[in-house]
Short mmCIF file of C-alpha atoms and ligand atoms in Angstrom, two decimals:
data_model
loop_
_atom_site.label_atom_id
_atom_site.label_comp_id
_atom_site.label_asym_id
_atom_site.label_seq_id
_atom_site.Cartn_x
_atom_site.Cartn_y
_atom_site.Cartn_z
CA MET A 679 -18.12 10.28 83.56
CA THR A 680 -20.54 8.40 85.73
CA ASN A 681 -23.73 10.23 86.60
CA ILE A 682 -25.03 9.34 90.11
CA GLY A 683 -28.44 9.85 91.76
CA ILE A 684 -28.75 9.63 95.46
CA ILE A 685 -32.06 8.60 97.21
CA GLY A 686 -32.21 9.75 100.82
CA TYR A 687 -30.66 12.90 102.22
CA GLY A 688 -30.97 12.33 105.95
CA TYR A 689 -27.97 11.74 108.18
CA TRP A 690 -25.79 9.63 105.93
CA GLY A 691 -26.95 10.80 102.41
CA PRO A 692 -25.03 14.23 102.68
CA ASN A 693 -21.84 12.31 103.15
CA LEU A 694 -22.53 10.38 99.97
CA VAL A 695 -23.37 13.48 97.89
CA ARG A 696 -20.21 15.32 99.21
CA ASN A 697 -17.93 12.32 98.39
CA PHE A 698 -19.35 11.66 94.96
CA ALA A 699 -19.28 15.42 94.16
CA GLU A 700 -15.44 15.22 94.90
CA THR A 701 -14.83 11.93 93.10
CA PRO A 702 -13.11 12.21 89.72
CA GLU A 703 -15.21 10.78 86.88
CA ALA A 704 -18.36 11.00 88.94
CA LYS A 705 -21.05 13.65 88.78
CA VAL A 706 -23.98 13.99 91.25
CA ALA A 707 -26.86 14.45 88.87
CA ALA A 708 -29.98 14.36 91.25
CA VAL A 709 -30.99 13.82 94.82
CA ALA A 710 -34.36 12.45 95.98
CA ASP A 711 -35.85 12.69 99.43
CA LEU A 712 -39.47 12.58 100.66
CA ASP A 713 -38.72 15.57 102.78
CA LYS A 714 -38.66 18.92 100.89
CA THR A 715 -36.82 20.66 103.62
CA LYS A 716 -33.82 18.19 103.10
CA LEU A 717 -33.97 18.91 99.40
CA GLN A 718 -33.65 22.68 100.10
CA LEU A 719 -30.33 21.94 101.87
CA VAL A 720 -29.18 20.28 98.60
CA GLU A 721 -30.27 23.14 96.57
CA ARG A 722 -28.43 25.55 98.52
CA ARG A 723 -25.20 23.65 98.62
CA PHE A 724 -25.24 22.17 95.11
CA PRO A 725 -27.33 24.39 92.93
CA LEU A 726 -26.60 22.31 89.74
CA VAL A 727 -28.03 19.10 91.28
CA LYS A 728 -31.64 18.35 90.33
CA THR A 729 -33.98 17.50 93.34
CA THR A 730 -37.16 15.61 93.62
CA THR A 731 -39.45 14.07 96.18
CA ASN A 732 -40.20 11.12 93.80
CA PHE A 733 -37.43 8.67 93.44
CA HIS A 734 -39.07 7.42 90.23
CA ASP A 735 -37.79 10.57 88.56
CA LEU A 736 -34.21 9.18 89.07
CA LEU A 737 -35.13 5.75 87.62
CA ALA A 738 -36.72 7.45 84.54
CA ASP A 739 -33.71 9.71 83.94
CA SER A 740 -31.67 8.01 81.16
CA SER A 741 -28.67 10.10 81.86
CA ILE A 742 -28.30 8.59 85.34
CA ASP A 743 -25.96 5.50 85.36
CA ALA A 744 -25.96 4.57 89.08
CA ILE A 745 -28.05 5.21 92.06
CA ALA A 746 -27.05 5.24 95.73
CA ILE A 747 -29.69 4.49 98.41
CA ALA A 748 -29.26 5.95 101.81
CA THR A 749 -32.74 5.50 103.19
CA PRO A 750 -33.94 3.46 106.27
CA VAL A 751 -33.15 -0.26 105.97
CA GLY A 752 -36.86 -1.34 105.62
CA THR A 753 -36.90 0.44 102.18
CA HIS A 754 -33.63 -0.94 100.75
CA PHE A 755 -35.29 -4.02 99.07
CA GLU A 756 -38.02 -2.20 97.30
CA LEU A 757 -35.90 0.63 96.20
CA GLY A 758 -32.89 -1.42 95.40
CA MET A 759 -34.90 -3.78 93.16
CA ALA A 760 -36.50 -0.80 91.37
CA VAL A 761 -32.97 0.63 90.71
CA LEU A 762 -31.69 -2.65 89.17
CA ARG A 763 -34.85 -3.23 87.18
CA ALA A 764 -34.36 0.31 85.73
CA GLY A 765 -30.94 -1.02 84.52
CA LYS A 766 -28.79 1.11 86.75
CA HIS A 767 -25.87 0.23 88.96
CA LEU A 768 -26.63 0.22 92.61
CA TRP A 769 -24.84 1.51 95.78
CA LEU A 770 -26.84 0.28 98.91
CA GLU A 771 -26.15 1.50 102.47
CA LYS A 772 -25.45 -1.13 105.08
CA PRO A 773 -27.09 -3.32 106.01
CA MET A 774 -28.21 -4.17 102.38
CA ALA A 775 -31.61 -5.45 103.50
CA GLU A 776 -33.70 -6.56 106.34
CA THR A 777 -33.72 -10.27 105.63
CA SER A 778 -31.29 -12.66 103.96
CA PHE A 779 -33.97 -13.53 101.56
CA GLN A 780 -34.16 -9.97 100.34
CA ALA A 781 -30.35 -9.69 100.24
CA ARG A 782 -30.02 -12.77 98.18
CA LYS A 783 -32.73 -11.56 95.74
CA LEU A 784 -30.87 -8.29 95.37
CA ALA A 785 -27.53 -9.95 94.73
CA ASP A 786 -29.04 -12.39 92.24
CA GLU A 787 -30.89 -9.67 90.34
CA ALA A 788 -27.62 -7.54 90.06
CA ALA A 789 -25.85 -10.62 88.82
CA ARG A 790 -28.55 -11.45 86.22
CA ARG A 791 -28.51 -7.88 84.95
CA GLN A 792 -24.74 -7.53 85.10
CA ARG A 793 -25.03 -4.46 87.21
CA VAL A 794 -22.54 -3.50 89.93
CA LEU A 795 -23.99 -3.92 93.37
CA PHE A 796 -21.89 -2.20 96.04
CA VAL A 797 -22.79 -2.41 99.67
CA ASP A 798 -21.50 0.40 101.84
CA HIS A 799 -19.67 -1.39 104.54
CA THR A 800 -17.50 1.79 105.02
CA PHE A 801 -15.14 0.26 107.62
CA VAL A 802 -13.63 -1.97 104.94
CA TYR A 803 -12.42 1.13 103.22
CA THR A 804 -10.66 2.71 106.23
CA GLY A 805 -6.79 2.85 106.27
CA ALA A 806 -6.81 0.97 109.57
CA VAL A 807 -8.82 -2.05 108.47
CA ARG A 808 -6.91 -2.29 105.19
CA LYS A 809 -3.63 -2.12 107.04
CA MET A 810 -4.70 -4.90 109.51
CA ARG A 811 -5.76 -7.06 106.54
CA GLU A 812 -2.23 -6.57 105.02
CA ILE A 813 -0.61 -7.47 108.37
CA ILE A 814 -2.80 -10.60 108.85
CA LYS A 815 -2.47 -11.81 105.24
CA GLY A 816 1.24 -11.30 105.33
CA GLY A 817 1.38 -13.80 108.12
CA GLU A 818 2.83 -11.41 110.74
CA LEU A 819 0.25 -12.36 113.41
CA GLY A 820 0.55 -16.02 112.98
CA ARG A 821 -2.37 -18.10 113.60
CA THR A 822 -5.38 -15.96 114.70
CA TYR A 823 -6.74 -16.91 118.11
CA TYR A 824 -9.40 -14.25 118.61
CA TYR A 825 -11.05 -10.94 117.50
CA ASP A 826 -12.60 -9.00 120.29
CA SER A 827 -14.55 -5.71 119.75
CA ILE A 828 -16.13 -3.08 121.93
CA ARG A 829 -18.45 -0.67 120.08
CA VAL A 830 -20.48 1.26 122.64
CA ASN A 831 -21.73 4.79 123.26
CA LEU A 832 -24.80 6.63 124.47
CA GLY A 833 -27.49 6.56 121.72
CA LEU A 834 -28.43 7.08 118.95
CA PHE A 835 -31.47 4.81 119.73
CA GLN A 836 -32.77 3.40 116.46
CA ARG A 837 -36.43 2.82 116.00
CA ASP A 838 -36.36 0.35 113.10
CA VAL A 839 -33.27 -1.77 113.75
CA ASN A 840 -31.57 -3.30 116.78
CA VAL A 841 -28.11 -2.68 118.03
CA ILE A 842 -26.72 -5.75 116.18
CA SER A 843 -27.95 -4.44 112.79
CA ASP A 844 -26.78 -0.90 113.72
CA LEU A 845 -23.26 -1.56 115.26
CA ALA A 846 -22.28 -5.25 115.12
CA VAL A 847 -22.81 -4.97 111.37
CA HIS A 848 -19.49 -3.20 111.25
CA ASP A 849 -17.71 -6.10 112.99
CA PHE A 850 -19.39 -8.66 110.71
CA SER A 851 -18.05 -6.83 107.54
CA ILE A 852 -14.62 -6.26 109.06
CA LEU A 853 -14.37 -9.90 109.99
CA ASP A 854 -15.36 -10.96 106.49
CA PHE A 855 -12.79 -8.72 104.95
CA LEU A 856 -9.91 -9.65 107.30
CA PHE A 857 -10.18 -13.48 107.35
CA ASP A 858 -10.76 -16.01 104.65
CA GLU A 859 -12.60 -18.20 107.09
CA HIS A 860 -16.38 -17.62 107.85
CA PRO A 861 -18.04 -18.35 111.25
CA VAL A 862 -19.98 -21.63 111.55
CA ALA A 863 -22.12 -20.75 114.58
CA VAL A 864 -23.29 -17.87 116.64
CA SER A 865 -24.37 -17.26 120.12
CA ALA A 866 -25.64 -13.91 121.43
CA GLY A 867 -27.15 -12.34 124.54
CA GLY A 868 -28.90 -9.06 124.57
CA ILE A 869 -31.81 -7.12 125.73
CA ASN A 870 -34.02 -4.12 125.14
CA HIS A 871 -34.28 -2.22 128.43
CA PHE A 872 -37.24 -0.16 127.11
CA PRO A 873 -40.38 -2.16 126.20
CA GLY A 874 -41.49 -1.92 122.57
CA THR A 875 -38.03 -0.76 121.33
CA PRO A 876 -35.37 -2.79 119.54
CA GLU A 877 -32.65 -4.46 121.56
CA ASN A 878 -30.09 -1.76 122.66
CA LEU A 879 -27.36 -4.03 124.05
CA ALA A 880 -25.87 -7.26 122.87
CA HIS A 881 -22.80 -9.55 123.36
CA ILE A 882 -22.19 -11.72 120.24
CA THR A 883 -19.83 -14.63 119.92
CA LEU A 884 -18.88 -16.17 116.61
CA PHE A 885 -17.32 -19.57 116.37
CA TYR A 886 -14.96 -20.77 113.62
CA ASP A 887 -13.86 -24.20 112.68
CA SER A 888 -10.22 -23.33 113.00
CA GLY A 889 -10.61 -22.56 116.67
CA MET A 890 -10.67 -18.79 116.18
CA ILE A 891 -13.30 -17.02 118.20
CA ALA A 892 -14.73 -13.58 117.62
CA HIS A 893 -16.74 -11.39 120.06
CA ALA A 894 -18.47 -8.10 119.74
CA ASN A 895 -19.84 -6.08 122.73
CA VAL A 896 -22.32 -3.50 121.24
CA SER A 897 -24.48 -1.04 123.09
CA TRP A 898 -26.29 2.22 122.79
CA LEU A 899 -26.27 2.58 126.56
CA ALA A 900 -22.77 3.27 127.64
CA PRO A 901 -21.56 6.45 129.29
CA VAL A 902 -18.53 6.78 127.04
CA LYS A 903 -17.87 6.06 123.41
CA VAL A 904 -15.51 3.16 122.85
CA ARG A 905 -14.44 1.68 119.42
CA GLN A 906 -11.74 -0.82 120.03
CA ILE A 907 -10.82 -4.12 118.41
CA LEU A 908 -8.18 -6.49 119.75
CA ILE A 909 -6.86 -9.30 117.49
CA GLY A 910 -4.63 -11.88 119.11
CA GLY A 911 -2.33 -14.09 117.03
CA SER A 912 0.20 -16.73 117.88
CA LYS A 913 3.06 -14.41 116.91
CA LYS A 914 1.73 -10.91 117.45
CA MET A 915 -1.29 -8.96 118.53
CA ILE A 916 -3.11 -5.92 117.30
CA ILE A 917 -5.11 -3.22 119.08
CA TYR A 918 -7.24 -0.95 116.82
CA ASP A 919 -8.69 2.15 118.54
CA ASP A 920 -10.79 4.03 116.08
CA LEU A 921 -11.00 7.05 118.32
CA GLU A 922 -7.32 7.66 118.49
CA PRO A 923 -6.48 10.68 116.38
CA SER A 924 -3.31 9.04 115.09
CA GLU A 925 -1.69 5.68 115.68
CA LYS A 926 -5.07 3.98 115.49
CA VAL A 927 -3.44 0.55 114.86
CA LYS A 928 -0.69 -0.75 117.15
CA VAL A 929 1.03 -4.14 116.67
CA TYR A 930 2.41 -5.78 119.73
CA ASP A 931 5.15 -8.38 119.53
CA LYS A 932 3.67 -10.12 122.58
CA GLY A 933 2.49 -13.75 123.07
CA VAL A 934 2.87 -17.00 124.88
CA SER A 935 4.34 -20.36 124.05
CA PHE A 936 3.74 -23.75 125.57
CA THR A 937 6.14 -26.60 125.64
CA ASP A 938 5.27 -30.27 125.35
CA ASP A 939 8.79 -31.34 126.42
CA PRO A 940 8.18 -34.18 128.96
CA LYS A 941 11.36 -33.13 130.82
CA GLN A 942 9.72 -29.90 131.67
CA ILE A 943 6.46 -31.46 132.72
CA HIS A 944 6.82 -30.48 136.33
CA GLU A 945 7.96 -27.01 135.44
CA MET A 946 6.11 -24.02 134.23
CA ARG A 947 5.18 -24.98 130.66
CA VAL A 948 4.25 -21.56 129.44
CA GLY A 949 6.62 -18.92 128.22
CA TYR A 950 5.80 -15.32 127.84
CA ARG A 951 7.26 -12.98 125.07
CA THR A 952 7.08 -9.23 125.38
CA GLY A 953 8.85 -7.49 122.53
CA ASP A 954 8.46 -4.17 120.69
CA MET A 955 5.21 -2.29 119.78
CA TRP A 956 4.96 -0.38 116.56
CA ALA A 957 2.22 1.69 114.91
CA PRO A 958 1.98 1.39 111.11
CA ARG A 959 1.44 4.47 108.99
CA LEU A 960 -2.14 4.40 107.72
CA ALA A 961 -3.60 5.84 104.61
CA GLY A 962 -5.46 9.02 105.60
CA THR A 963 -8.05 9.31 102.70
CA GLU A 964 -11.61 9.42 103.96
CA ALA A 965 -13.10 5.88 103.80
CA LEU A 966 -16.19 7.03 101.95
CA ARG A 967 -13.99 8.64 99.38
CA VAL A 968 -12.00 5.40 98.80
CA ALA A 969 -15.35 3.60 98.56
CA SER A 970 -16.91 6.09 96.09
CA GLU A 971 -13.81 5.87 93.89
CA HIS A 972 -13.92 2.07 94.10
CA PHE A 973 -17.55 1.97 93.02
CA ILE A 974 -16.82 4.25 90.03
CA ASP A 975 -13.79 2.05 89.07
CA CYS A 976 -16.01 -1.13 89.30
CA ILE A 977 -18.63 0.53 87.03
CA GLY A 978 -16.01 1.75 84.53
CA HIS A 979 -13.95 -1.47 84.33
CA GLY A 980 -16.55 -4.26 85.07
CA LYS A 981 -14.92 -5.14 88.48
CA VAL A 982 -16.64 -6.80 91.46
CA PRO A 983 -16.72 -4.53 94.46
CA GLU A 984 -14.69 -5.69 97.57
CA THR A 985 -17.99 -5.24 99.42
CA ASP A 986 -20.30 -6.85 96.85
CA GLY A 987 -23.82 -8.22 97.34
CA ARG A 988 -22.42 -11.59 98.33
CA LEU A 989 -20.46 -9.98 101.30
CA GLY A 990 -23.54 -7.92 101.96
CA LEU A 991 -25.70 -11.18 102.13
CA ARG A 992 -23.17 -12.88 104.45
CA VAL A 993 -23.42 -9.89 106.80
CA VAL A 994 -27.23 -10.03 106.78
CA GLU A 995 -27.19 -13.82 107.53
CA LEU A 996 -25.03 -13.05 110.57
CA ILE A 997 -27.35 -10.32 111.77
CA GLU A 998 -30.21 -12.72 111.40
CA ALA A 999 -28.32 -15.54 113.17
CA ALA A 1000 -27.22 -13.28 116.05
CA THR A 1001 -30.62 -11.76 116.46
CA SER A 1002 -32.19 -15.19 116.53
CA SER A 1003 -29.76 -16.51 119.16
CA MET A 1004 -30.20 -13.34 121.23
CA ARG A 1005 -33.97 -13.92 121.43
CA GLY A 1006 -33.40 -17.51 122.44
CA ARG A 1007 -31.12 -16.27 125.20
CA GLY A 1008 -27.85 -17.35 123.74
CA GLU A 1009 -28.91 -20.70 122.00
CA THR A 1010 -26.44 -21.68 119.37
CA VAL A 1011 -27.43 -20.83 115.87
CA TYR A 1012 -25.63 -22.49 113.03
CA VAL A 1013 -24.65 -20.46 110.00
CA ARG A 1014 -25.05 -21.57 106.34
CA PRO A 1015 -21.80 -23.03 105.19
CA GLN A 1016 -20.15 -20.48 102.95
CA GLU A 1017 -18.60 -21.01 99.52
CA LYS A 1018 -15.14 -19.59 99.70
CA ALA A 1019 -14.91 -16.10 98.32
CA ALA A 1020 -12.98 -15.80 95.06
N1 LIG B 1484 -22.03 3.33 106.17
C1 LIG B 1484 -22.16 3.94 107.37
O1 LIG B 1484 -21.27 3.96 108.20
C2 LIG B 1484 -23.55 4.36 107.75
C3 LIG B 1484 -23.65 5.34 108.83
C4 LIG B 1484 -24.99 5.85 109.06
C5 LIG B 1484 -26.07 5.36 108.38
N2 LIG B 1484 -25.91 4.36 107.40
C6 LIG B 1484 -26.97 3.84 106.69
O2 LIG B 1484 -27.53 4.79 105.89
C7 LIG B 1484 -29.05 4.46 105.77
C8 LIG B 1484 -29.82 5.74 106.17
O3 LIG B 1484 -29.52 6.07 107.54
P1 LIG B 1484 -29.71 7.56 108.03
O4 LIG B 1484 -29.17 7.53 109.44
O5 LIG B 1484 -29.16 8.52 107.07
O6 LIG B 1484 -31.29 7.66 107.99
P2 LIG B 1484 -32.14 8.99 108.17
O7 LIG B 1484 -33.47 8.62 108.65
O8 LIG B 1484 -31.40 10.09 108.85
O9 LIG B 1484 -32.37 9.41 106.55
C9 LIG B 1484 -33.11 8.78 105.66
C10 LIG B 1484 -33.64 9.69 104.58
O10 LIG B 1484 -34.28 8.96 103.58
C11 LIG B 1484 -35.46 9.59 103.22
N3 LIG B 1484 -36.36 8.70 102.52
C12 LIG B 1484 -37.00 7.56 103.12
N4 LIG B 1484 -37.69 6.88 102.14
C13 LIG B 1484 -37.53 7.53 100.96
C14 LIG B 1484 -38.00 7.35 99.66
N5 LIG B 1484 -38.83 6.34 99.41
N6 LIG B 1484 -37.67 8.18 98.74
C15 LIG B 1484 -36.87 9.28 98.98
N7 LIG B 1484 -36.32 9.53 100.28
C16 LIG B 1484 -36.65 8.69 101.27
C17 LIG B 1484 -36.02 10.21 104.51
O11 LIG B 1484 -36.84 11.36 104.18
C18 LIG B 1484 -34.74 10.67 105.19
O12 LIG B 1484 -34.29 12.00 104.92
C19 LIG B 1484 -29.29 3.35 106.64
O13 LIG B 1484 -29.19 2.06 105.84
C20 LIG B 1484 -28.09 3.30 107.67
O14 LIG B 1484 -27.75 2.07 108.21
C21 LIG B 1484 -24.64 3.96 107.14
#
């Protein structure tokens, strides 16, 4: 049994408590939040769980093996370091830190202390994203040409992070999980329409050496909610609509082919293929439940999480690069060359 403490019971924290409470071999031992009214909610719903306004109580509790942090991003570094230094395994909400400097320090500290560092990039644990990875790794799409995402809705305007850190973070983690290749350069445009607030709209382009290109359109200022990703390959193409109740992923046997045949030089050199469409069956388990079980499994068996500190660091580096490009009105920002993930 792994005893878990959770710091932060705002919007996302309750989802963590609920999922860990339902995860076999995990037990929610305590919840910390600065706000007593939040703790009263815990006490009503989970009477056996200890509550405290002081997160140090969780660090000092030797019966707690792991701590999950669901507080604002600006607190992740300080709290995360304190958890690792207390010798506990660490679950950090996305993005894992405000800067890549902090993210690297957290990843290094976890490695040095041989603690599991799990970063909650929840989309990686959805049935849809895992199925897309299976299709892509199986070669069904052929060579990937592009990844194109729209992630827009009205609000929730964040005070402490911009829309890249809030929404494009999901695309960065999905891209990292789907493809072995990492982007080499970033160009982004974006704006804050309300002075003194973080940027609320951004268009980000990621360039890859292979010729693949990725784009994310993220906004808190759209009249409707859209969560769509298109992935185009040389053999097939995918559309993933996260708001579809069923059949979220559809695979299209569509594409184009070009001929170099000199005899056809004066003819139309492009051929179009339109074949069948199919919707694969997706695992229906809640992503956070898959993630919490994976975290417990990593702790129990000394495994490295699929969304470990290194993946979390690469994501933070892309947030930094995209934000820097956006503030330079789209200037190209080169990304640190990545060692290939094992
Ligand atoms: N994985 C996902 O899909 C997902 C979704 C939403 C939010 N998040 C992440 O979860 C984190 C929290 O976001 P939120 O929307 O729940 O924020 P929130 O502001 O609603 O809640 C944060 C809570 O942390 C508490 N807190 C702050 N500092 C504390 C401290 N030192 N000790 C104890 N409690 C403290 C606050 O009182 C508050 O209740 C962020 O990193 C966010 O990006 C992840």
